Structure formats: structure tokens, C-alpha cells
PDB file of C-alpha atoms in Angstrom:
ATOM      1  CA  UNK A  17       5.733  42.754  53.213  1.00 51.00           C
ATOM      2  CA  UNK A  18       8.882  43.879  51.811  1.00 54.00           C
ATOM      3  CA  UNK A  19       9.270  43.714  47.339  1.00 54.00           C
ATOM      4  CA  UNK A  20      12.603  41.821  48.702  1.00 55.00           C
ATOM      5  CA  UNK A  21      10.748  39.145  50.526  1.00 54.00           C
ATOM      6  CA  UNK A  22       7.928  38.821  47.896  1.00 54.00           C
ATOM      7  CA  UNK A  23      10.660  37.505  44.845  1.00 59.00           C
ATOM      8  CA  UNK A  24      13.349  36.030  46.815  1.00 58.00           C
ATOM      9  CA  UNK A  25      12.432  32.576  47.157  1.00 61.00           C
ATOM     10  CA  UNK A  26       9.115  31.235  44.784  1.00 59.00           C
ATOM     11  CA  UNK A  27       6.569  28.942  46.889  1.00 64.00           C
ATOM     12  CA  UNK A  28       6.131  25.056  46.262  1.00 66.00           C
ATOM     13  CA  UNK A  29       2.893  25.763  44.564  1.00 67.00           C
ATOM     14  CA  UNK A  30       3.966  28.378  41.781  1.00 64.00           C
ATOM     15  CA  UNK A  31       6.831  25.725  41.122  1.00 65.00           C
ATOM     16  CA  UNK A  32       4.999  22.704  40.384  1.00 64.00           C
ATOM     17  CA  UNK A  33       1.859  25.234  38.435  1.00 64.00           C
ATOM     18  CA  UNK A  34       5.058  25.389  36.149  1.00 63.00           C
ATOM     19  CA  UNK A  35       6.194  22.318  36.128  1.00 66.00           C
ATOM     20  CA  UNK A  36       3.132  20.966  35.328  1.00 68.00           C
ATOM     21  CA  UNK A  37       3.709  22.637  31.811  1.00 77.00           C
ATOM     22  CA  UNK A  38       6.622  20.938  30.825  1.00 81.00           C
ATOM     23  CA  UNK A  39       5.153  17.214  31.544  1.00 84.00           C
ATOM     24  CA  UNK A  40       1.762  18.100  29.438  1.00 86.00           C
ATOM     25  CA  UNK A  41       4.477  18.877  26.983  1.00 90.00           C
ATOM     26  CA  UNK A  42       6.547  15.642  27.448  1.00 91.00           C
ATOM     27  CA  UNK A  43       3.070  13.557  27.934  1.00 93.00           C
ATOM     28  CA  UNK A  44       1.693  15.225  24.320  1.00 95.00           C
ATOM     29  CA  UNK A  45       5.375  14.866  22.805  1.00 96.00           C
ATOM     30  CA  UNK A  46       4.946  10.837  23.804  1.00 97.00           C
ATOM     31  CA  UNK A  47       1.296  10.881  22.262  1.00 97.00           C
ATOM     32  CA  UNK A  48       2.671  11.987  18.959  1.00 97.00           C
ATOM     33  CA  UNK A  49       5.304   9.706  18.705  1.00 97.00           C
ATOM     34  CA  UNK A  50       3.045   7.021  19.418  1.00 97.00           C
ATOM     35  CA  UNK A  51       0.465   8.220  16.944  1.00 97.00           C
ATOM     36  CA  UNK A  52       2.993   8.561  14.154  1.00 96.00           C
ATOM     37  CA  UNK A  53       4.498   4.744  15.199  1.00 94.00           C
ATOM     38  CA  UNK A  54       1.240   3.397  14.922  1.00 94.00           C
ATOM     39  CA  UNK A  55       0.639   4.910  11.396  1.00 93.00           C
ATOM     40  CA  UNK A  56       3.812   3.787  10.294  1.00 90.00           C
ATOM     41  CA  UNK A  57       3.342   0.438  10.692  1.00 88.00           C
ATOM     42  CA  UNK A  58      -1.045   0.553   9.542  1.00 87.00           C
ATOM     43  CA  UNK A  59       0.893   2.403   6.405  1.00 86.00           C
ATOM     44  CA  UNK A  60       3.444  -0.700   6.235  1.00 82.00           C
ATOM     45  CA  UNK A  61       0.817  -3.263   6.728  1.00 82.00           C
ATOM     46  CA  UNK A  62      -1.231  -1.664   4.152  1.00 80.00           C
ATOM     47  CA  UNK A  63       1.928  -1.539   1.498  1.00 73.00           C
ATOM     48  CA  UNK A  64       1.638   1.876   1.139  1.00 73.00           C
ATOM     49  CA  UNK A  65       5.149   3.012   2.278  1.00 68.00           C
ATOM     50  CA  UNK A  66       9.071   1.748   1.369  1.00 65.00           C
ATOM     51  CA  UNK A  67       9.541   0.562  -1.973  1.00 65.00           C
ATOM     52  CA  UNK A  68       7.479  -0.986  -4.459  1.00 63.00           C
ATOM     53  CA  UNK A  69       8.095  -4.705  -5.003  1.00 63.00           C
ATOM     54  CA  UNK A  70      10.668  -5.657  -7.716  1.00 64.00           C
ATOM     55  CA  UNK A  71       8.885  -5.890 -10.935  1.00 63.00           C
ATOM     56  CA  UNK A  72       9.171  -9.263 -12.549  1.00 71.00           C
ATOM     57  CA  UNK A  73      11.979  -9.897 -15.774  1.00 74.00           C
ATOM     58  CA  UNK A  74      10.819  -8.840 -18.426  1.00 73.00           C
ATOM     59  CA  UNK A  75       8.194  -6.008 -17.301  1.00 73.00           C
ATOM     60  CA  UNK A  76       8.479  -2.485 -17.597  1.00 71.00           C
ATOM     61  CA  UNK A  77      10.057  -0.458 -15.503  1.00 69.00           C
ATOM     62  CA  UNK A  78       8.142   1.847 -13.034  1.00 73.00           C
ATOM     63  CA  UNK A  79      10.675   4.409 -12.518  1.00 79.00           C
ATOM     64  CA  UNK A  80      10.489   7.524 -15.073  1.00 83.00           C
ATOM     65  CA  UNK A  81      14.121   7.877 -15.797  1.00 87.00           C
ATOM     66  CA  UNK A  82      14.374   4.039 -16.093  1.00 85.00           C
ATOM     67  CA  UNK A  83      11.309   4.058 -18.734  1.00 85.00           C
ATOM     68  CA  UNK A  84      13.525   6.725 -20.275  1.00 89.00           C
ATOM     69  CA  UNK A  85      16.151   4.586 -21.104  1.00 90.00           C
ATOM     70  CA  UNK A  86      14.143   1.579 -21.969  1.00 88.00           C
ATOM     71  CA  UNK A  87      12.350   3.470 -24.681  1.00 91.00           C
ATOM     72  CA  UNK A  88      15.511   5.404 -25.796  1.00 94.00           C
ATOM     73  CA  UNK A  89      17.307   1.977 -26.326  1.00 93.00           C
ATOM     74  CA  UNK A  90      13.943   0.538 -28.372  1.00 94.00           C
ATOM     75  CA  UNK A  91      14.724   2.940 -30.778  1.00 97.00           C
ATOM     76  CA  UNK A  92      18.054   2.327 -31.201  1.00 97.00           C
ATOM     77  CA  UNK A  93      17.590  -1.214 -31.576  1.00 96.00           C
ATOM     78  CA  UNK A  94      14.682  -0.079 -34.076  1.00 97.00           C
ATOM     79  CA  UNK A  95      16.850   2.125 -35.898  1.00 97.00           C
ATOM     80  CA  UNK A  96      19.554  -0.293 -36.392  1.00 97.00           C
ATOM     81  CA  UNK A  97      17.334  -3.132 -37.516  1.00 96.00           C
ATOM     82  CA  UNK A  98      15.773  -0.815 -40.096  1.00 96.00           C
ATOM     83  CA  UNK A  99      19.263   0.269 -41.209  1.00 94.00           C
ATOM     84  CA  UNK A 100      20.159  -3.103 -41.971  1.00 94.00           C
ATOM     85  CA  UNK A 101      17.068  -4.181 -43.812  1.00 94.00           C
ATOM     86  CA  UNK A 102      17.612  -0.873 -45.765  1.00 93.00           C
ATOM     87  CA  UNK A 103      21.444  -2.586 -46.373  1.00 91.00           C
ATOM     88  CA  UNK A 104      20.059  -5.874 -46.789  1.00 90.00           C
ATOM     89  CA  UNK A 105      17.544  -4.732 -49.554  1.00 89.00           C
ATOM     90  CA  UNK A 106      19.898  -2.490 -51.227  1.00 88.00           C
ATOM     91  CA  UNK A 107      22.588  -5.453 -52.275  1.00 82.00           C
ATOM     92  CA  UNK A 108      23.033  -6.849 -55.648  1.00 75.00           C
ATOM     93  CA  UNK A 109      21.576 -10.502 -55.625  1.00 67.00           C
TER      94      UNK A 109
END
């Protein structure tokens, strides 16, 4: 047998030993996607992904930056309030 003869043209078996490769691929590629779908919606159903829930009027806010500003304007409000008692107390009756 000639080197020539042995590589020119690959058998039907050697073909689909490779083959074979690429669909366990595909076939664990489709398992993962399913896995993670699945998990996605346990994790939805379980309320543990997307957004919290709005918080109700009045409540305090969840979000750090937002808490921020709530406190930051308390103490103006505080500061102003103080300033005009201080005005308020220091006028001639």
C-alpha cells in the first residue's frame, strides 16, 4: 500500500468516530441550556432573581445611594427646622 493511497480519501468509519464528537458536544451544549432554563425559572418561582418588589410609600428605600439621599435630605430638613427655632427664640416678644 502506497502513503498516497493510505491519506487520499478517509473511510466512512474514521468520519462518523469524528463526527460523533461534535454531536456529544451539541447534545451536552443542549443539556446546559436546559439546566440553566430550568434554574432560571426555580430561581424566579422562588423570588430570588429580577427586582425586588416596590417598597410601599412611605418606607425606606433599599437601594444604598437612594438611602443616601434620604438621610442627606433628613438633615437638611433638621437643620433648617433647628435654624428657625434658633430665629424663632431669638426675637424680641
Amino acid at each position: 500500500m502506497s502513503r498516497d493511497s493510505r491519506f487520499s480519501r478517509p473511510d466512512r468509519r474514521g468520519l462518523r468516530r469524528h463526527q460523533r464528537g461534535w454531536v456529544g458536544l451539541v447534545v451536552i451544549l443542549l443539556a446546559l441550556v436546559i439546566v440553566a432554563w430550568l434554574a432560571k425559572s426555580a430561581l424566579t418561582s422562588y423570588g430570588l432573581t429580577g427586582k425586588p418588589p416596590a417598597a410601599a410609600p412611605g418606607a425606606p428605600p433599599t437601594d444604598p445611594r437612594e438611602r443616601a439621599r434620604a438621610v442627606e435630605q433628613t438633615v437638611i430638613d433638621r437643620a433648617r427646622e433647628s435654624a428657625r427655632q434658633v430665629d424663632e427664640a431669638e426675637k424680641p416678644q
